[in-house]
Amino acid sequence: MSKRLVIGNWKMNPKSLKEAEALFKGIVTASKDSKNVDIVVCPPYPFLTTAKKVPNKKIKLGAQDTSEMLEGSYTSQVSSSMISSLGATYVIIGHSERRSIGDTDEIVNKKILQALKSKLIPVVCIGENVRDTHGDYLALVKYQLIDCLKNVSKLQMKNIVIAYEPVWAIGSHATRVATPEEFTEMKIFIRKVLSDIFDSKVAHATRVLYGGSVNPQNAQAFVDATADGFLVGRDSLNPKKFGAIIAVCK
Ligand code: PEP
């Protein structure tokens, strides 16, 4: 079994470079005794180099998004090769906060292909906005996987992480946290879809993370429910809490 993976998504936080440095140092200290866990921190783009300067061998860096374009006249866009050249190795793609401002599955797919070309590991976010009683949310997740992973090869799947993030469970507007049972069912479903697209070997080797209001109190139950790790929002801004979530994944 591969190591569990814990990813912190800082979103548009903290307010300044100085605070970013202090936060990153806090996370380095809080995660010192974390053997057998892969840890990734995804700060906003301007803070990637700050984090890179803090001495530490353990924590890898990731970006929160990438452009679907290679290079050129695209004001404000940041390309995968730029991210890679800053020393980051992961990139979150298809986060619901990006999808809500226009990232379709087609765009997510283009971003994944660009990221792979630059040797970044895409953390592909999927998940439904609401759960209906007819199971339509399962079809949505299925087509998110099919459309987002179009033209990705079996070999490239070795470098892809799936983060199941039900939108209703994310952030301060969450209606509730998903139950560990809901996650287990969804992980089985995701593996079935990956098996149909690729094969069962790929399906079993792909790490499936849970994201949505993860905290030190509920993390163990998700690990017991076979989560291969977490994508953490709010609690990644608190080194003590983030360290406690990492400790659960040891
Ligand atoms: C997220 O936005 O990806 C997320 C999981 O946020 P939170 O942990 O705050 O729910």
XYZ file of C-alpha atoms and ligand atoms in Angstrom:
260
model
C 0.000 0.000 0.000
C 1.315 3.471 -0.812
C 1.702 6.003 1.976
C -1.262 8.145 2.900
C -1.170 11.650 1.512
C -2.256 14.796 3.353
C -2.603 17.988 1.325
C -3.213 21.437 2.784
C -4.994 23.925 0.557
C -4.385 27.410 1.960
C -6.722 28.995 -0.600
C -6.349 32.819 -0.511
C -4.604 32.832 2.880
C -2.730 34.181 4.796
C -2.714 37.941 4.222
C 1.040 38.568 3.941
C 4.380 37.026 3.060
C 5.489 37.279 6.682
C 2.445 35.341 7.896
C 2.927 32.759 5.136
C 6.481 32.135 6.272
C 5.394 31.766 9.900
C 2.563 29.397 8.913
C 4.836 27.230 6.817
C 7.437 27.076 9.608
C 4.665 26.100 12.037
C 3.601 23.248 9.758
C 7.205 22.047 9.362
C 7.505 21.868 13.175
C 4.086 20.272 13.674
C 4.796 17.532 11.131
C 8.302 16.598 12.289
C 7.440 13.090 13.545
C 5.388 12.118 10.568
C 7.116 9.131 9.061
C 5.185 7.204 6.436
C 2.939 10.097 5.427
C 3.331 12.183 2.276
C 2.635 15.833 3.039
C 1.905 18.588 0.532
C 1.195 22.251 1.196
C -0.488 24.359 -1.479
C -0.010 28.068 -0.746
C -1.125 30.857 -3.082
C 1.303 31.284 -6.019
C 3.251 34.257 -4.568
C 4.118 32.280 -1.428
C 5.479 29.194 -3.172
C 9.033 30.511 -3.208
C 8.843 31.575 0.449
C 7.898 28.062 1.473
C 10.642 26.678 -0.739
C 13.229 28.675 1.253
C 12.214 27.211 4.637
C 14.625 24.328 5.329
C 12.735 21.040 5.391
C 13.001 17.715 3.619
C 9.560 16.395 4.334
C 6.933 18.722 2.898
C 6.338 18.957 -0.826
C 4.788 21.992 -2.450
C 1.803 22.268 -4.702
C -0.144 24.972 -6.518
C -3.902 25.485 -6.225
C -4.551 25.634 -9.965
C -2.782 25.798 -13.320
C -3.542 27.215 -16.736
C -4.873 24.976 -19.485
C -2.604 26.909 -21.856
C 1.094 26.308 -22.444
C 2.324 29.914 -22.680
C 1.535 33.227 -24.342
C -0.843 36.154 -24.146
C -3.078 35.010 -21.313
C -3.093 37.783 -18.729
C -3.075 36.562 -15.130
C -2.648 32.898 -16.036
C 0.097 30.773 -14.476
C 1.389 27.809 -16.467
C 2.340 24.354 -15.276
C 5.950 24.829 -16.345
C 6.150 28.037 -14.253
C 4.803 26.152 -11.239
C 7.219 23.313 -11.797
C 10.152 25.714 -12.145
C 9.359 27.097 -8.666
C 9.958 23.653 -7.194
C 6.330 22.604 -6.753
C 5.487 19.005 -7.610
C 1.712 18.864 -7.103
C -1.203 20.908 -8.404
C -4.851 20.924 -7.327
C -7.099 20.871 -10.403
C -10.884 21.130 -10.587
C -11.483 22.388 -7.064
C -15.165 23.232 -6.619
C -14.260 26.875 -5.981
C -12.669 26.938 -9.473
C -15.523 24.962 -11.008
C -18.003 27.486 -9.568
C -16.307 30.247 -11.598
C -16.186 28.392 -14.878
C -13.872 25.392 -14.851
C -15.752 22.721 -16.786
C -14.687 19.073 -16.985
C -13.230 19.883 -20.416
C -11.060 22.664 -18.974
C -10.091 20.466 -16.030
C -9.009 17.808 -18.534
C -6.836 20.305 -20.450
C -5.252 21.478 -17.194
C -4.493 17.880 -16.173
C -2.778 17.207 -19.508
C -0.692 20.393 -19.201
C 0.286 19.534 -15.625
C 1.381 16.032 -16.614
C 3.532 17.457 -19.415
C 5.367 19.535 -16.782
C 5.788 16.521 -14.502
C 3.378 17.876 -11.894
C 1.114 15.479 -9.999
C -2.499 16.584 -10.545
C -4.806 16.293 -7.542
C -8.089 16.001 -9.396
C -11.086 17.199 -7.375
C -14.438 15.606 -8.072
C -17.695 15.623 -6.158
C -21.356 16.465 -6.375
C -23.032 19.697 -5.285
C -25.986 17.895 -3.716
C -26.999 14.334 -2.920
C -30.307 13.327 -4.462
C -32.296 10.216 -3.598
C -32.256 8.878 -7.179
C -28.489 8.440 -7.280
C -27.970 11.094 -9.975
C -24.900 12.206 -8.012
C -23.254 8.887 -8.892
C -23.716 9.546 -12.611
C -22.260 13.028 -12.131
C -19.149 11.693 -10.396
C -18.807 9.006 -13.076
C -18.873 11.533 -15.916
C -16.544 13.883 -14.055
C -13.996 11.045 -13.983
C -14.554 10.039 -17.607
C -14.386 13.599 -18.957
C -11.574 14.885 -16.720
C -9.338 11.876 -17.424
C -9.841 11.856 -21.206
C -6.580 11.040 -23.059
C -4.760 10.264 -19.816
C -2.829 7.010 -20.201
C -2.651 4.106 -17.770
C 0.990 4.984 -17.177
C 0.139 8.621 -16.414
C -2.446 7.468 -13.871
C 0.503 6.538 -11.619
C 0.963 10.276 -11.179
C -2.632 11.253 -10.552
C -4.434 11.605 -7.238
C -8.217 11.767 -6.948
C -9.767 13.900 -4.209
C -13.423 13.157 -3.542
C -14.863 16.385 -2.188
C -18.649 16.516 -1.901
C -19.310 20.218 -2.315
C -21.988 20.172 0.386
C -19.325 19.150 2.919
C -16.709 21.787 2.080
C -15.808 24.988 3.883
C -17.727 27.229 6.236
C -20.942 26.776 4.185
C -20.938 22.993 4.648
C -24.365 21.587 5.465
C -22.723 18.576 7.144
C -19.605 16.400 6.987
C -19.847 13.259 4.867
C -20.057 10.095 6.913
C -17.183 7.604 6.703
C -19.675 5.104 5.213
C -20.593 7.566 2.468
C -16.896 7.926 1.688
C -16.318 4.157 1.586
C -19.222 3.682 -0.818
C -17.954 6.481 -3.032
C -14.406 5.140 -3.029
C -15.690 1.739 -4.185
C -17.705 3.500 -6.898
C -14.702 5.596 -8.017
C -12.574 2.451 -8.245
C -15.248 0.746 -10.351
C -15.326 3.686 -12.755
C -11.504 3.816 -12.935
C -11.485 0.090 -13.560
C -13.928 0.540 -16.456
C -11.904 3.422 -17.943
C -8.456 1.882 -17.384
C -8.203 -1.477 -15.588
C -8.448 -2.869 -12.081
C -4.697 -2.475 -11.490
C -4.958 1.281 -12.113
C -8.144 1.470 -10.038
C -6.478 -0.130 -7.025
C -3.225 1.824 -7.320
C -4.858 5.273 -7.511
C -4.994 7.170 -4.249
C -8.464 8.466 -3.375
C -8.455 11.244 -0.777
C -11.383 12.641 1.160
C -11.930 16.398 1.454
C -14.668 18.319 3.247
C -14.477 19.668 6.819
C -11.746 17.240 7.867
C -10.473 17.929 11.382
C -8.400 16.129 14.034
C -11.596 14.691 15.552
C -13.095 13.067 12.445
C -9.918 12.119 10.522
C -9.429 8.705 12.147
C -12.911 7.526 11.114
C -12.150 8.365 7.469
C -8.805 6.567 7.640
C -10.653 3.553 9.052
C -13.062 3.935 6.119
C -10.068 3.462 3.752
C -9.321 7.100 2.889
C -5.855 7.232 1.306
C -5.413 10.653 2.867
C -7.022 14.080 2.947
C -7.367 17.364 1.148
C -7.696 19.855 3.988
C -8.899 23.448 3.728
C -9.529 25.376 6.954
C -7.541 23.174 9.311
C -4.441 23.410 7.109
C -4.155 27.028 8.298
C -3.635 25.864 11.876
C -0.320 23.999 12.280
C -1.464 22.194 15.429
C -4.658 20.893 13.821
C -2.949 20.100 10.504
C -0.199 18.255 12.424
C -2.853 16.264 14.306
C -4.541 15.236 11.023
C -1.145 14.168 9.647
C -0.500 12.158 12.836
C -3.720 10.203 12.260
C -2.395 9.186 8.829
C 0.889 7.735 10.102
C -11.629 22.354 0.427
O -12.049 23.481 0.165
O -11.066 21.652 -0.432
C -11.821 21.841 1.776
C -11.736 20.561 1.959
O -12.112 22.778 2.724
P -12.472 22.486 4.246
O -11.484 21.483 4.791
O -12.361 23.811 4.913
O -13.867 21.954 4.255
